[in-house]
Amino acid sequence: MKRISAFLLAMVLIFSLACAKAEIIFDEDFGYSIDLYKDGLVGRQDVMVVQNKAYALYSNGDIYCWDGEERTYSYFAKVDAVPAVDIEKPLSKQNEKKQAELRNCVFSLLSDGEQLYGFNTISGKVGVITADGITWNEVPLDVSVINQKNQKDSTYPICVNNSFIYNNQMIATYDMSDTTDKDDYAPVILQFDLSTGACTVTDYPKVITMCHYQDDTMLVLEDQGTTVPTFTLYNLTTGESTPLGMDAPFTIDRKLLASRYDILDNLGGIAYDTVTDTIYIATRDNLWISTAGEAFQAATMTDQPWEYMNASGEAWVMPNGTYVFRNGSAYIY
């Protein structure tokens, strides 16, 4: 009976996606509707999902919310803006005012599933964001591992990916080739202790992409040395990997695996829905879904789902079943 119910659930989900039309939230029309650009161009820094709400952080420090239940927008909070700087000039060569601004702004958002957090990749500051702004933790995170080029006055750190907070840790993935002059994709898992700030780095060369699964487990799309990658569960506490017994619903060009910007320009948007036990993963042309271990099905959209794939794109699923894909634009299904 349980297996039949799971199958029926999968069919309902597939049918609803087959009838879906691509929508974009936090688009230009939204920006104009709130006079976001009245003082000049304002870029969107990041998007994060917390429960049934999506939050967008803008470079001027404004954070707006899109309610996935009411399907309405509202203003949420203000944090320090990302300053306009000449990124060709190293941090140490910026004046003291600019350096202070760079170390105190919010570059990216993350969540523990209940609250919204802000993160600064240069200073390692992390804190909870409420309607009153951000309250930084007393202890900053040790972000020296992603600031190696910056320490050599070379460049600014690229933001971490797939970040979330669980069990007093901030978890994220990172491509270590961003800290070197090499192009080879070198994925690692970063585990930051929020109490001490200490960072543990775990090499995971088989990773193509991953997301939070359940509790202290990550859902990983792994390279198995063939054209068909497989799904694995990685336990952050024990470091053990357990095959999920599922292959990707597509093949990959192995030549693309040398660079994150190649392989993740072709696939991404991996997310897991804990409510319906559903895995989502996107390619350039399709959104693939698998519920309760059933075979992946392509959701037939009524239009092209997205114009391109973004190498730093991430996805989440709201408790109400809305799939949110930050892929340049913020897409919802």
mmCIF file of C-alpha atoms in Angstrom:
data_model
loop_
_atom_site.group_PDB
_atom_site.id
_atom_site.type_symbol
_atom_site.label_atom_id
_atom_site.label_comp_id
_atom_site.label_asym_id
_atom_site.label_seq_id
_atom_site.Cartn_x
_atom_site.Cartn_y
_atom_site.Cartn_z
ATOM 1 C CA MET A 1 0.000 0.000 0.000
ATOM 2 C CA LYS A 2 2.851 2.400 0.876
ATOM 3 C CA ARG A 3 4.507 1.746 -2.485
ATOM 4 C CA ILE A 4 1.218 2.339 -4.343
ATOM 5 C CA SER A 5 0.660 5.593 -2.453
ATOM 6 C CA ALA A 6 4.151 6.785 -3.313
ATOM 7 C CA PHE A 7 3.550 5.948 -6.964
ATOM 8 C CA LEU A 8 0.261 7.872 -7.010
ATOM 9 C CA LEU A 9 1.932 10.822 -5.319
ATOM 10 C CA ALA A 10 4.641 10.792 -7.963
ATOM 11 C CA MET A 11 2.057 10.759 -10.750
ATOM 12 C CA VAL A 12 0.186 13.719 -9.248
ATOM 13 C CA LEU A 13 3.398 15.677 -8.902
ATOM 14 C CA ILE A 14 4.528 14.853 -12.437
ATOM 15 C CA PHE A 15 1.144 15.847 -13.884
ATOM 16 C CA SER A 16 1.179 19.173 -12.040
ATOM 17 C CA LEU A 17 4.681 19.932 -13.266
ATOM 18 C CA ALA A 18 3.768 18.911 -16.797
ATOM 19 C CA CYS A 19 1.119 21.616 -16.758
ATOM 20 C CA ALA A 20 3.434 24.206 -15.201
ATOM 21 C CA LYS A 21 4.596 27.417 -16.795
ATOM 22 C CA ALA A 22 7.901 29.037 -15.908
ATOM 23 C CA GLU A 23 7.628 32.057 -13.635
ATOM 24 C CA ILE A 24 10.309 34.450 -12.454
ATOM 25 C CA ILE A 25 10.231 36.232 -9.105
ATOM 26 C CA PHE A 26 12.268 39.323 -8.169
ATOM 27 C CA ASP A 27 12.458 40.242 -11.858
ATOM 28 C CA GLU A 28 13.012 43.675 -13.414
ATOM 29 C CA ASP A 29 9.302 44.484 -13.322
ATOM 30 C CA PHE A 30 9.351 43.920 -9.573
ATOM 31 C CA GLY A 31 12.392 46.168 -9.269
ATOM 32 C CA TYR A 32 10.682 48.983 -11.154
ATOM 33 C CA SER A 33 7.491 48.523 -9.152
ATOM 34 C CA ILE A 34 9.343 49.386 -5.927
ATOM 35 C CA ASP A 35 11.544 52.125 -7.481
ATOM 36 C CA LEU A 36 14.605 49.989 -6.819
ATOM 37 C CA TYR A 37 16.568 51.622 -9.620
ATOM 38 C CA LYS A 38 15.632 55.256 -8.975
ATOM 39 C CA ASP A 39 19.159 56.101 -7.763
ATOM 40 C CA GLY A 40 20.972 53.919 -10.281
ATOM 41 C CA LEU A 41 21.466 50.257 -11.044
ATOM 42 C CA VAL A 42 20.992 47.940 -8.054
ATOM 43 C CA GLY A 43 22.052 44.321 -8.434
ATOM 44 C CA ARG A 44 20.539 41.301 -6.717
ATOM 45 C CA GLN A 45 23.170 39.703 -4.481
ATOM 46 C CA ASP A 46 21.492 36.469 -3.462
ATOM 47 C CA VAL A 47 18.263 34.531 -2.950
ATOM 48 C CA MET A 48 17.415 32.164 -0.104
ATOM 49 C CA VAL A 49 14.358 30.116 0.854
ATOM 50 C CA VAL A 50 13.115 29.820 4.433
ATOM 51 C CA GLN A 51 9.946 27.769 4.876
ATOM 52 C CA ASN A 52 7.378 29.066 2.350
ATOM 53 C CA LYS A 53 9.154 32.361 1.756
ATOM 54 C CA ALA A 54 11.911 33.402 -0.635
ATOM 55 C CA TYR A 55 14.182 36.310 0.253
ATOM 56 C CA ALA A 56 16.191 38.433 -2.156
ATOM 57 C CA LEU A 57 19.199 40.472 -1.023
ATOM 58 C CA TYR A 58 20.138 43.502 -3.112
ATOM 59 C CA SER A 59 23.473 45.284 -3.302
ATOM 60 C CA ASN A 60 22.011 48.375 -1.593
ATOM 61 C CA GLY A 61 21.303 46.252 1.496
ATOM 62 C CA ASP A 62 17.554 45.943 0.973
ATOM 63 C CA ILE A 63 16.000 42.511 1.511
ATOM 64 C CA TYR A 64 12.602 41.719 0.023
ATOM 65 C CA CYS A 65 10.379 38.699 0.622
ATOM 66 C CA TRP A 66 8.149 36.724 -1.723
ATOM 67 C CA ASP A 67 5.473 34.714 0.098
ATOM 68 C CA GLY A 68 4.965 31.348 -1.598
ATOM 69 C CA GLU A 69 1.514 30.957 -0.050
ATOM 70 C CA GLU A 70 0.090 34.422 -0.688
ATOM 71 C CA ARG A 71 2.279 34.949 -3.789
ATOM 72 C CA THR A 72 2.899 38.527 -2.725
ATOM 73 C CA TYR A 73 5.977 40.669 -2.093
ATOM 74 C CA SER A 74 6.908 42.647 0.990
ATOM 75 C CA TYR A 75 9.873 44.575 2.317
ATOM 76 C CA PHE A 76 11.717 42.592 4.979
ATOM 77 C CA ALA A 77 14.899 44.227 6.273
ATOM 78 C CA LYS A 78 17.891 46.481 5.685
ATOM 79 C CA VAL A 79 21.539 45.437 6.118
ATOM 80 C CA ASP A 80 24.778 47.234 5.263
ATOM 81 C CA ALA A 81 25.111 47.682 1.519
ATOM 82 C CA VAL A 82 27.841 46.109 -0.569
ATOM 83 C CA PRO A 83 30.117 49.063 -1.369
ATOM 84 C CA ALA A 84 31.079 50.025 -4.892
ATOM 85 C CA VAL A 85 34.783 49.270 -5.248
ATOM 86 C CA ASP A 86 37.359 48.750 -7.943
ATOM 87 C CA ILE A 87 37.807 44.979 -7.625
ATOM 88 C CA GLU A 88 41.067 45.217 -9.526
ATOM 89 C CA LYS A 89 42.454 46.908 -6.419
ATOM 90 C CA PRO A 90 43.230 44.377 -3.612
ATOM 91 C CA LEU A 91 41.492 44.695 -0.257
ATOM 92 C CA SER A 92 44.661 45.864 1.474
ATOM 93 C CA LYS A 93 44.961 48.722 -1.016
ATOM 94 C CA GLN A 94 41.434 49.996 -0.381
ATOM 95 C CA ASN A 95 41.077 52.897 2.030
ATOM 96 C CA GLU A 96 40.088 52.141 5.628
ATOM 97 C CA LYS A 97 36.467 53.166 5.065
ATOM 98 C CA LYS A 98 36.064 50.819 2.100
ATOM 99 C CA GLN A 99 37.769 47.980 3.945
ATOM 100 C CA ALA A 100 35.404 48.394 6.894
ATOM 101 C CA GLU A 101 32.397 48.439 4.563
ATOM 102 C CA LEU A 102 33.588 45.309 2.771
ATOM 103 C CA ARG A 103 34.042 43.480 6.074
ATOM 104 C CA ASN A 104 30.630 44.409 7.455
ATOM 105 C CA CYS A 105 28.234 44.025 4.528
ATOM 106 C CA VAL A 106 26.201 40.919 3.746
ATOM 107 C CA PHE A 107 27.441 39.138 0.629
ATOM 108 C CA SER A 108 25.153 36.111 0.764
ATOM 109 C CA LEU A 109 22.190 34.551 2.553
ATOM 110 C CA LEU A 110 21.742 31.177 4.219
ATOM 111 C CA SER A 111 19.253 29.470 6.522
ATOM 112 C CA ASP A 112 18.828 26.852 9.218
ATOM 113 C CA GLY A 113 15.335 26.076 7.939
ATOM 114 C CA GLU A 114 13.682 28.459 10.385
ATOM 115 C CA GLN A 115 15.643 31.713 10.289
ATOM 116 C CA LEU A 116 17.412 33.830 7.688
ATOM 117 C CA TYR A 117 21.161 34.421 8.094
ATOM 118 C CA GLY A 118 23.685 36.707 6.456
ATOM 119 C CA PHE A 119 27.319 35.899 5.672
ATOM 120 C CA ASN A 120 30.412 37.930 4.832
ATOM 121 C CA THR A 121 33.031 35.931 2.922
ATOM 122 C CA ILE A 122 35.869 38.366 3.685
ATOM 123 C CA SER A 123 35.513 38.773 7.462
ATOM 124 C CA GLY A 124 33.741 35.469 8.172
ATOM 125 C CA LYS A 125 30.959 37.264 10.006
ATOM 126 C CA VAL A 126 27.665 35.408 10.160
ATOM 127 C CA GLY A 127 24.449 36.418 11.873
ATOM 128 C CA VAL A 128 20.670 36.198 12.052
ATOM 129 C CA ILE A 129 18.638 38.642 9.969
ATOM 130 C CA THR A 130 15.307 39.867 11.286
ATOM 131 C CA ALA A 131 13.125 42.821 10.354
ATOM 132 C CA ASP A 132 15.432 44.942 12.538
ATOM 133 C CA GLY A 133 18.529 44.038 10.514
ATOM 134 C CA ILE A 134 21.386 41.637 11.171
ATOM 135 C CA THR A 135 22.794 40.584 14.537
ATOM 136 C CA TRP A 136 26.310 39.274 14.006
ATOM 137 C CA ASN A 137 27.564 36.309 16.022
ATOM 138 C CA GLU A 138 30.341 37.189 18.453
ATOM 139 C CA VAL A 139 32.686 34.653 16.850
ATOM 140 C CA PRO A 140 33.491 35.073 13.134
ATOM 141 C CA LEU A 141 34.175 32.000 11.000
ATOM 142 C CA ASP A 142 37.691 31.128 9.912
ATOM 143 C CA VAL A 143 37.400 31.837 6.197
ATOM 144 C CA SER A 144 41.138 31.798 5.481
ATOM 145 C CA VAL A 145 40.671 28.732 3.255
ATOM 146 C CA ILE A 146 38.612 30.766 0.758
ATOM 147 C CA ASN A 147 40.682 33.936 1.160
ATOM 148 C CA GLN A 148 44.042 32.579 0.066
ATOM 149 C CA LYS A 149 44.208 34.719 -3.070
ATOM 150 C CA ASN A 150 43.060 37.765 -1.150
ATOM 151 C CA GLN A 151 45.890 37.259 1.347
ATOM 152 C CA LYS A 152 48.263 37.535 -1.589
ATOM 153 C CA ASP A 153 46.557 40.736 -2.773
ATOM 154 C CA SER A 154 45.258 38.913 -5.814
ATOM 155 C CA THR A 155 41.469 38.891 -5.754
ATOM 156 C CA TYR A 156 38.356 38.696 -3.596
ATOM 157 C CA PRO A 157 36.869 35.359 -2.477
ATOM 158 C CA ILE A 158 34.115 33.741 -4.467
ATOM 159 C CA CYS A 159 31.050 32.935 -2.369
ATOM 160 C CA VAL A 160 30.556 29.423 -1.049
ATOM 161 C CA ASN A 161 27.758 27.294 -2.498
ATOM 162 C CA ASN A 162 24.941 25.065 -1.205
ATOM 163 C CA SER A 163 25.260 26.654 2.237
ATOM 164 C CA PHE A 164 22.972 25.917 5.167
ATOM 165 C CA ILE A 165 23.110 25.811 8.960
ATOM 166 C CA TYR A 166 22.553 22.618 10.894
ATOM 167 C CA ASN A 167 23.474 21.512 14.427
ATOM 168 C CA ASN A 168 25.483 24.683 15.175
ATOM 169 C CA GLN A 169 27.478 24.328 11.973
ATOM 170 C CA MET A 170 27.494 26.225 8.720
ATOM 171 C CA ILE A 171 27.890 23.741 5.892
ATOM 172 C CA ALA A 172 28.934 24.743 2.388
ATOM 173 C CA THR A 173 30.690 23.483 -0.715
ATOM 174 C CA TYR A 174 33.566 25.207 -2.469
ATOM 175 C CA ASP A 175 35.750 24.755 -5.512
ATOM 176 C CA MET A 176 39.345 25.010 -4.313
ATOM 177 C CA SER A 177 40.518 25.848 -7.824
ATOM 178 C CA ASP A 178 39.154 29.334 -7.051
ATOM 179 C CA THR A 179 42.058 29.785 -4.617
ATOM 180 C CA THR A 180 44.739 28.719 -7.094
ATOM 181 C CA ASP A 181 45.727 29.455 -10.648
ATOM 182 C CA LYS A 182 44.572 26.008 -11.776
ATOM 183 C CA ASP A 183 41.371 25.338 -13.712
ATOM 184 C CA ASP A 184 40.823 21.778 -12.463
ATOM 185 C CA TYR A 185 37.567 21.347 -10.554
ATOM 186 C CA ALA A 186 38.513 20.596 -6.913
ATOM 187 C CA PRO A 187 35.312 20.357 -4.830
ATOM 188 C CA VAL A 188 35.416 20.287 -1.031
ATOM 189 C CA ILE A 189 32.886 20.359 1.800
ATOM 190 C CA LEU A 190 33.420 23.104 4.376
ATOM 191 C CA GLN A 191 32.090 22.661 7.912
ATOM 192 C CA PHE A 192 32.289 25.759 10.111
ATOM 193 C CA ASP A 193 31.735 25.492 13.863
ATOM 194 C CA LEU A 194 29.557 28.481 14.806
ATOM 195 C CA SER A 195 30.829 28.426 18.399
ATOM 196 C CA THR A 196 34.561 28.449 17.670
ATOM 197 C CA GLY A 197 34.676 29.577 14.051
ATOM 198 C CA ALA A 198 36.916 26.621 13.163
ATOM 199 C CA CYS A 199 36.668 25.247 9.628
ATOM 200 C CA THR A 200 37.019 21.598 8.627
ATOM 201 C CA VAL A 201 37.793 20.952 4.962
ATOM 202 C CA THR A 202 36.889 17.594 3.399
ATOM 203 C CA ASP A 203 38.046 16.772 -0.120
ATOM 204 C CA TYR A 204 35.317 15.176 -2.210
ATOM 205 C CA PRO A 205 36.702 14.799 -5.750
ATOM 206 C CA LYS A 206 33.732 12.751 -6.994
ATOM 207 C CA VAL A 207 31.224 15.543 -6.334
ATOM 208 C CA ILE A 208 29.508 17.073 -9.339
ATOM 209 C CA THR A 209 26.866 18.897 -7.305
ATOM 210 C CA MET A 210 25.073 18.426 -3.973
ATOM 211 C CA CYS A 211 22.439 19.800 -1.623
ATOM 212 C CA HIS A 212 21.130 19.319 1.911
ATOM 213 C CA TYR A 213 19.132 16.093 2.253
ATOM 214 C CA GLN A 214 18.006 15.347 5.810
ATOM 215 C CA ASP A 215 19.594 16.200 9.162
ATOM 216 C CA ASP A 216 23.383 15.797 8.816
ATOM 217 C CA THR A 217 23.224 14.203 5.369
ATOM 218 C CA MET A 218 23.943 15.645 1.929
ATOM 219 C CA LEU A 219 22.497 14.410 -1.348
ATOM 220 C CA VAL A 220 25.396 14.115 -3.784
ATOM 221 C CA LEU A 221 25.497 13.637 -7.540
ATOM 222 C CA GLU A 222 28.730 11.668 -7.927
ATOM 223 C CA ASP A 223 31.032 10.993 -10.832
ATOM 224 C CA GLN A 224 31.579 7.244 -11.155
ATOM 225 C CA GLY A 225 34.024 7.435 -14.046
ATOM 226 C CA THR A 226 31.324 6.867 -16.656
ATOM 227 C CA THR A 227 28.941 9.055 -18.634
ATOM 228 C CA VAL A 228 26.154 8.407 -16.101
ATOM 229 C CA PRO A 229 26.638 9.906 -12.608
ATOM 230 C CA THR A 230 24.867 8.424 -9.586
ATOM 231 C CA PHE A 231 23.267 9.714 -6.406
ATOM 232 C CA THR A 232 24.901 9.129 -3.032
ATOM 233 C CA LEU A 233 24.119 10.152 0.542
ATOM 234 C CA TYR A 234 27.071 11.678 2.392
ATOM 235 C CA ASN A 235 26.965 11.811 6.209
ATOM 236 C CA LEU A 236 28.611 14.966 7.549
ATOM 237 C CA THR A 237 29.142 13.457 10.999
ATOM 238 C CA THR A 238 30.700 10.125 10.061
ATOM 239 C CA GLY A 239 32.120 10.997 6.640
ATOM 240 C CA GLU A 240 30.526 7.864 5.200
ATOM 241 C CA SER A 241 28.953 7.670 1.742
ATOM 242 C CA THR A 242 25.979 5.427 1.020
ATOM 243 C CA PRO A 243 24.832 4.764 -2.565
ATOM 244 C CA LEU A 244 21.214 5.730 -3.078
ATOM 245 C CA GLY A 245 20.848 3.171 -5.856
ATOM 246 C CA MET A 246 19.771 5.793 -8.387
ATOM 247 C CA ASP A 247 21.429 6.997 -11.571
ATOM 248 C CA ALA A 248 21.065 10.457 -13.035
ATOM 249 C CA PRO A 249 18.356 10.631 -15.734
ATOM 250 C CA PHE A 250 20.874 12.011 -18.232
ATOM 251 C CA THR A 251 24.408 11.441 -19.484
ATOM 252 C CA ILE A 252 27.322 13.833 -19.173
ATOM 253 C CA ASP A 253 30.234 14.769 -21.379
ATOM 254 C CA ARG A 254 33.227 13.700 -19.305
ATOM 255 C CA LYS A 255 35.371 16.421 -20.861
ATOM 256 C CA LEU A 256 33.245 18.953 -19.003
ATOM 257 C CA LEU A 257 34.189 17.556 -15.584
ATOM 258 C CA ALA A 258 37.550 19.322 -15.617
ATOM 259 C CA SER A 259 35.957 22.667 -14.748
ATOM 260 C CA ARG A 260 33.060 23.590 -12.478
ATOM 261 C CA TYR A 261 32.113 26.308 -14.933
ATOM 262 C CA ASP A 262 31.782 23.704 -17.688
ATOM 263 C CA ILE A 263 29.883 20.924 -15.936
ATOM 264 C CA LEU A 264 27.633 23.247 -13.908
ATOM 265 C CA ASP A 265 26.796 25.238 -17.014
ATOM 266 C CA ASN A 266 24.972 22.089 -18.110
ATOM 267 C CA LEU A 267 23.309 20.776 -14.957
ATOM 268 C CA GLY A 268 22.410 21.991 -11.476
ATOM 269 C CA GLY A 269 19.400 23.076 -9.462
ATOM 270 C CA ILE A 270 19.593 19.993 -7.259
ATOM 271 C CA ALA A 271 17.132 20.071 -4.356
ATOM 272 C CA TYR A 272 15.353 17.650 -2.049
ATOM 273 C CA ASP A 273 11.773 17.939 -0.796
ATOM 274 C CA THR A 274 11.543 16.315 2.640
ATOM 275 C CA VAL A 275 7.733 16.501 2.645
ATOM 276 C CA THR A 276 7.205 14.343 -0.453
ATOM 277 C CA ASP A 277 10.595 12.571 -0.575
ATOM 278 C CA THR A 278 11.263 14.092 -3.974
ATOM 279 C CA ILE A 279 14.567 14.810 -5.704
ATOM 280 C CA TYR A 280 14.804 17.608 -8.244
ATOM 281 C CA ILE A 281 17.672 18.240 -10.644
ATOM 282 C CA ALA A 282 17.811 20.531 -13.639
ATOM 283 C CA THR A 283 19.565 20.452 -16.992
ATOM 284 C CA ARG A 284 19.610 23.063 -19.731
ATOM 285 C CA ASP A 285 16.372 21.735 -21.220
ATOM 286 C CA ASN A 286 14.515 19.962 -18.418
ATOM 287 C CA LEU A 287 13.613 19.742 -14.783
ATOM 288 C CA TRP A 288 13.837 16.129 -13.621
ATOM 289 C CA ILE A 289 11.916 14.766 -10.646
ATOM 290 C CA SER A 290 11.885 11.503 -8.718
ATOM 291 C CA THR A 291 9.498 10.805 -5.848
ATOM 292 C CA ALA A 292 9.963 8.010 -3.299
ATOM 293 C CA GLY A 293 12.722 6.346 -5.303
ATOM 294 C CA GLU A 294 10.692 6.046 -8.496
ATOM 295 C CA ALA A 295 12.319 6.615 -11.894
ATOM 296 C CA PHE A 296 13.062 10.227 -12.835
ATOM 297 C CA GLN A 297 10.565 11.931 -15.094
ATOM 298 C CA ALA A 298 11.096 15.096 -17.120
ATOM 299 C CA ALA A 299 8.636 17.857 -16.356
ATOM 300 C CA THR A 300 7.281 19.039 -19.699
ATOM 301 C CA MET A 301 7.119 22.793 -19.402
ATOM 302 C CA THR A 302 4.867 24.961 -21.509
ATOM 303 C CA ASP A 303 7.870 27.081 -22.421
ATOM 304 C CA GLN A 304 11.674 26.955 -22.250
ATOM 305 C CA PRO A 305 12.385 26.557 -18.523
ATOM 306 C CA TRP A 306 15.490 28.814 -18.433
ATOM 307 C CA GLU A 307 17.711 30.549 -20.934
ATOM 308 C CA TYR A 308 20.974 29.107 -19.603
ATOM 309 C CA MET A 309 22.534 27.365 -16.599
ATOM 310 C CA ASN A 310 24.496 29.326 -13.998
ATOM 311 C CA ALA A 311 27.514 27.582 -12.456
ATOM 312 C CA SER A 312 26.681 28.996 -9.018
ATOM 313 C CA GLY A 313 22.948 28.326 -9.250
ATOM 314 C CA GLU A 314 21.172 26.720 -6.303
ATOM 315 C CA ALA A 315 17.668 25.406 -5.661
ATOM 316 C CA TRP A 316 15.300 24.739 -2.781
ATOM 317 C CA VAL A 317 11.813 23.307 -2.285
ATOM 318 C CA MET A 318 9.330 25.094 -0.066
ATOM 319 C CA PRO A 319 7.170 22.992 2.291
ATOM 320 C CA ASN A 320 4.207 23.797 0.009
ATOM 321 C CA GLY A 321 6.016 22.115 -2.900
ATOM 322 C CA THR A 322 7.212 25.218 -4.758
ATOM 323 C CA TYR A 323 10.564 24.619 -6.432
ATOM 324 C CA VAL A 324 12.799 27.717 -6.387
ATOM 325 C CA PHE A 325 15.832 27.827 -8.680
ATOM 326 C CA ARG A 326 18.268 30.737 -8.406
ATOM 327 C CA ASN A 327 19.845 30.510 -11.823
ATOM 328 C CA GLY A 328 20.662 34.073 -12.806
ATOM 329 C CA SER A 329 16.947 34.824 -12.580
ATOM 330 C CA ALA A 330 14.929 33.322 -9.719
ATOM 331 C CA TYR A 331 12.599 30.720 -11.238
ATOM 332 C CA ILE A 332 9.664 29.050 -9.497
ATOM 333 C CA TYR A 333 7.604 25.927 -10.347
#
